[in-house]
């Protein structure tokens, strides 16, 4: 499992299939347990991630770690990746052609991890994974099926930093995630 992921990472490291490859400092491939039944998918690297080459290491990442802790998880119990592996300039949303160019890497990561549960962090991941017309304000916290996997989206940690009024709903969503992981993948909590 981990070998396949390392090989994929090495292949991806040379990718120049979209413009983002030209401006990245480091590629941000993924982190965590590649054999976990739970996968988290974010949007794309920010400034700190671009510098360090690791997903979710900036302020949003600290909040994500706190959110995982709230439901008795940490990075070693899940696998974390992004829709795009290189930082969009000034943290703008990735363009359709950038998401399309990067999709093959995320799809291969999903094949290797083969998660039973996918948690989309924010709208960009939810529209890529669950449904292109996904509405995060209306549909966060609901379970969907995508290729036989249980998928749920929550607000992106950056959105929760900007707007603290979204936090109580997210806490409810996190509890829902914990109970579904306990039901479908109890080994995550062993
Ligand atoms: N935001 C994301 O969506 N992904 C990261 O890796 C960091 C911030």
Coordinates of C-alpha atoms and ligand atoms in Angstrom, one line a residue:
X1 CA 0.0 0.0 0.0
X2 CA 2.6 2.5 1.2
X3 CA 5.0 1.4 -1.6
X4 CA 2.4 2.0 -4.3
X5 CA 1.8 5.5 -2.8
X6 CA 5.5 6.3 -2.7
X7 CA 5.8 5.2 -6.3
X8 CA 2.9 7.4 -7.2
X9 CA 4.4 10.3 -5.3
X10 CA 7.6 10.0 -7.1
X11 CA 5.8 10.0 -10.5
X12 CA 3.7 13.0 -9.5
X13 CA 6.8 14.9 -8.3
X14 CA 7.8 15.6 -11.9
X15 CA 4.4 16.7 -13.0
X16 CA 4.1 19.8 -15.2
X17 CA 0.7 19.1 -16.7
X18 CA -0.7 22.5 -15.7
X19 CA 0.6 26.0 -15.1
X20 CA 0.7 25.5 -11.3
X21 CA 3.6 23.2 -11.7
X22 CA 5.7 26.1 -12.9
X23 CA 5.2 28.3 -9.8
X24 CA 5.2 25.7 -7.0
X25 CA 8.0 25.6 -4.4
X26 CA 7.1 22.0 -3.4
X27 CA 4.6 19.6 -4.6
X28 CA 2.1 18.7 -1.8
X29 CA 1.1 15.1 -2.4
X30 CA -0.5 13.6 0.7
X31 CA 0.1 12.6 4.3
X32 CA -1.0 10.0 6.8
X33 CA -1.9 6.3 6.7
X34 CA -2.3 5.1 3.1
X35 CA -4.0 2.0 4.4
X36 CA -6.7 3.9 6.4
X37 CA -10.3 3.3 5.5
X38 CA -10.9 7.1 6.0
X39 CA -9.6 9.7 3.5
X40 CA -9.8 13.4 3.9
X41 CA -9.7 15.6 0.7
X42 CA -8.9 19.3 0.8
X43 CA -8.6 21.9 -1.9
X44 CA -5.0 22.7 -2.6
X45 CA -1.8 23.9 -0.9
X46 CA -1.5 27.3 0.6
X47 CA 1.6 29.2 1.4
X48 CA 3.0 27.1 4.2
X49 CA 2.1 23.8 2.5
X50 CA 3.9 25.0 -0.7
X51 CA 7.0 25.8 1.4
X52 CA 7.0 22.5 3.4
X53 CA 5.5 20.1 0.9
X54 CA 3.0 18.7 3.5
X55 CA -0.8 19.2 3.4
X56 CA -2.5 21.3 6.0
X57 CA 0.4 22.7 8.0
X58 CA -0.7 26.4 8.1
X59 CA -3.4 27.9 10.3
X60 CA -6.2 25.9 8.7
X61 CA -4.1 22.8 9.2
X62 CA -3.8 23.5 12.9
X63 CA -7.6 23.8 13.1
X64 CA -7.9 20.6 11.1
X65 CA -5.7 18.8 13.7
X66 CA -7.9 20.2 16.5
X67 CA -11.0 19.0 14.6
X68 CA -9.6 15.5 14.2
X69 CA -8.7 15.5 17.9
X70 CA -12.3 16.4 18.8
X71 CA -13.4 13.1 17.3
X72 CA -10.4 11.1 18.7
X73 CA -8.5 11.0 15.5
X74 CA -5.1 12.2 14.3
X75 CA -3.1 12.3 11.0
X76 CA -1.8 8.8 11.6
X77 CA -5.3 7.3 11.5
X78 CA -6.4 8.8 8.2
X79 CA -5.0 9.7 4.8
X80 CA -5.1 13.4 3.7
X81 CA -4.7 14.7 0.1
X82 CA -5.9 17.7 -1.9
X83 CA -7.7 18.2 -5.2
X84 CA -4.7 20.0 -6.6
X85 CA -1.1 19.2 -5.6
X86 CA 0.5 22.6 -6.3
X87 CA -0.4 26.0 -4.9
X88 CA -2.6 28.3 -6.9
X89 CA -1.1 31.8 -6.9
X90 CA -2.4 34.0 -4.1
X91 CA -4.6 31.0 -2.9
X92 CA -7.2 31.5 -5.6
X93 CA -9.5 28.7 -6.4
X94 CA -8.0 26.1 -8.7
X95 CA -9.1 26.6 -12.3
X96 CA -11.2 23.9 -14.1
X97 CA -8.2 22.9 -16.3
X98 CA -5.9 22.7 -13.2
X99 CA -8.4 20.4 -11.4
X100 CA -8.7 18.3 -14.6
X101 CA -5.0 18.0 -15.0
X102 CA -4.5 16.9 -11.4
X103 CA -7.5 14.6 -11.2
X104 CA -5.5 11.5 -12.3
X105 CA -3.3 11.8 -9.2
X106 CA -6.2 12.0 -6.8
X107 CA -8.0 9.2 -8.5
X108 CA -4.9 6.9 -8.2
X109 CA -4.5 7.9 -4.5
X110 CA -8.2 7.0 -3.9
X111 CA -7.6 3.6 -5.7
X112 CA -4.6 2.9 -3.5
X113 CA -6.1 3.9 -0.2
X114 CA -9.5 2.5 -1.2
X115 CA -11.3 4.3 1.6
X116 CA -14.8 3.3 2.8
X117 CA -15.3 6.9 4.0
X118 CA -14.3 10.1 2.3
X119 CA -14.6 13.5 4.1
X120 CA -14.5 16.4 1.7
X121 CA -13.0 19.6 3.3
X122 CA -15.0 22.4 1.7
X123 CA -16.8 23.1 -1.6
X124 CA -14.0 22.5 -4.0
X125 CA -13.4 18.9 -2.8
X126 CA -17.2 18.3 -2.6
X127 CA -17.8 19.5 -6.1
X128 CA -14.9 17.3 -7.4
X129 CA -15.8 14.2 -5.5
X130 CA -19.5 14.2 -4.7
X131 CA -21.4 16.2 -7.3
X132 CA -20.4 19.2 -9.4
X133 CA -23.5 21.1 -8.3
X134 CA -22.8 20.4 -4.6
X135 CA -23.9 23.3 -2.3
X136 CA -21.8 23.3 0.8
X137 CA -24.1 25.5 2.9
X138 CA -27.1 23.3 2.2
X139 CA -25.5 19.9 1.9
X140 CA -22.7 19.8 4.5
X141 CA -23.1 17.0 7.0
X142 CA -25.1 14.7 4.7
X143 CA -23.9 11.4 3.4
X144 CA -23.7 10.6 -0.3
X145 CA -22.5 7.6 -2.3
X146 CA -19.7 8.2 -4.7
X147 CA -18.4 5.0 -6.5
X148 CA -19.6 2.9 -3.5
X149 CA -17.9 5.1 -0.9
X150 CA -19.6 7.0 1.9
X151 CA -18.8 10.7 1.4
X152 CA -19.7 13.7 3.5
X153 CA -18.5 17.3 3.2
X154 CA -17.8 19.7 6.0
X155 CA -16.9 23.4 5.8
X156 CA -13.2 23.9 5.0
X157 CA -11.1 24.8 8.1
X158 CA -10.2 28.1 6.4
X159 CA -13.9 29.0 6.2
X160 CA -14.2 28.2 9.9
X161 CA -11.3 30.5 10.6
X162 CA -13.1 33.3 8.7
X163 CA -16.6 32.7 10.1
X164 CA -16.8 31.2 13.5
X165 CA -20.6 31.1 13.4
X166 CA -20.2 28.0 11.2
X167 CA -18.4 26.1 13.9
X168 CA -21.4 24.7 15.9
X169 CA -22.8 23.1 12.7
X170 CA -19.4 21.6 12.0
X171 CA -19.2 20.2 15.4
X172 CA -22.4 18.3 14.7
X173 CA -21.0 17.1 11.4
X174 CA -17.8 15.9 13.1
X175 CA -19.9 13.9 15.6
X176 CA -21.8 12.3 12.7
X177 CA -18.5 11.4 11.1
X178 CA -17.2 9.8 14.3
X179 CA -20.3 7.6 14.7
X180 CA -20.2 6.5 11.0
X181 CA -16.5 5.7 11.3
X182 CA -17.3 3.7 14.5
X183 CA -20.0 1.8 12.6
X184 CA -18.2 1.1 9.3
X185 CA -14.5 1.1 10.3
X186 CA -14.2 0.4 14.0
X187 CA -10.6 -0.6 13.5
X188 CA -9.7 3.1 13.1
X189 CA -10.5 3.6 16.8
X190 CA -8.6 0.5 18.0
Ligands
LIG1 N1 -6.0 24.1 2.4 C1 -6.2 23.0 1.7 O1 -7.3 22.8 1.2 N2 -5.3 22.1 1.7 C2 -4.1 22.2 2.3 O2 -3.3 21.3 2.2 C3 -3.9 23.4 3.0 C4 -4.9 24.3 3.1

